[in-house]
């Protein structure tokens, strides 16, 4: 009888999950056309959604390092830069004369693997000397690493011009996929798909792949080993977990996610420069993870969407509101965004320290049932007093 009830509940939960996923898939499929229908600046909103998807990929990569392994990384944007510059150097005419022909403008999937591998190597280079560090010391070292990468990109234009310095690399071609150039409109079933629509579906597909990999990692032995290190590294080592290799794998895996996102960013923009990879970007990605809920994939996705879409909402709301009330623009939406964002982070950390959508384990750690424990202690004291009397 119990097994029959459990199987019925399992089927009902599966049906509910399938329906929810189906609705989400339909909404995401028609989203570009819905934005164009409801907003005059539909393409600018779609561009904001494209960047939100890239931030989701970055936040999921950082979630491996910070959320699962408990390693505070303030230089994560460096891997984003490595992926972007790897794509730019192998696809733009900038170094075409010195790059072997077989390596120039590789296949899309090969390019994604190269970007992920190169970024992963840089992740291992960061992780190797920091294995003994934790907390504030690790944060300072990773912050320095992120700034070193940005400064290198800014100065590698002499004596040999590799990155073109602060001017950046332009003329980066669009992705060639299945014989189609995503930089040009494509007709399909009588519908014209512009570049921004094509990149939306490409980045969305890669984002789903990253989410799938993150979910599989979370439920794997490696994911459980990361969590064990986060909770107590000494105990994890005593239980036979090779903490050195597992921590290096966390850095490498998180960095590879950033490298893939960076490659897509370079292709989408057609231009990369060191200005896109500042410390503020690292802090924003970290804020997405903390705001949404460290260690919880849906929470991280929620945090990334909120932080990345908020500036567009403020830009469309604040400027007309200021014009209507004052007759001119008094406050720049970007500055107001940082003010609101800072206040929101303070409030959320006070009210919901585990984030907007924390994992069950994280919620239990930060909000234990103290009332129950206190009540049990009081009951025990009262029983002891009665026995004493």
C-alpha angles and dihedrals in degrees: 000000000000092000090051091053092047093050090049091051090047091053091047092051091048091051091049092049091048092051092049092049090047092053091047091050092051092047093049092046094055096034097101092053093043091053091049090050099047100035130051089213093048094147093054090052090048089050088053089051090051090054090045088057090050090051090050089057091048093047092050090051092050089045089066091057100037104023101039106024096030094229113144108225119185095169100058093122087071090076089051087055093047092053092046095049092044090056092044096050094047096045109031124079090244096098099013092120094060102033115092112253093239090056098044115101097351125194115291096250092044089050092052090050091049092049091048092047096048092047090047090054090053088049090056090047088055095044099046098069094037100055092109094047128091139169119358095001092054091046091054093048094048090046089054091048092054092050092046091056092049092048091048090053089048095052106034091099093092146091082359116020105232106144099019089239121242091346090070130206120294137176090062105166123231121256117282106216126177091339094310126115107223090200091071131059115268125206115220125169089343093306122115115222113201123208093264091053093048092050090047091060093042094051090042091054092049090046091054089049091052090048090050092050091047092052092049091048092049092056096041131093088257092055091051090048090054090052091048090054090048092052098043122345094190092053091045090053090048090053091058101263113145094229094185096057094038093053091047089051090052091053092046096046094046090047092051090056088053091048092054091049090049092052091052090047093053092048093047095047097039087215137065132189135165091256090075093062107055129145090259090065091055091050091049092053090048089049090054090056095045094042095050098040127280115250095014116103098204090047093051090050090050092050092049092051094048096047095044099042097042095080091056092049092049091046092054094042108033099049096052089042092053091047091051096047104034104013094237142051108276102167126034110235090226092058091044089051091058091047093050091041092053093048091047092052091051093049094046093048089052097043102029109018091173092059135254094296109017127177117260091249093051091047091051091049095051098036109035120176093266093161091059092047091047091049091051091051092050091049090051091050092049091050090049091051092049091050090048092051 
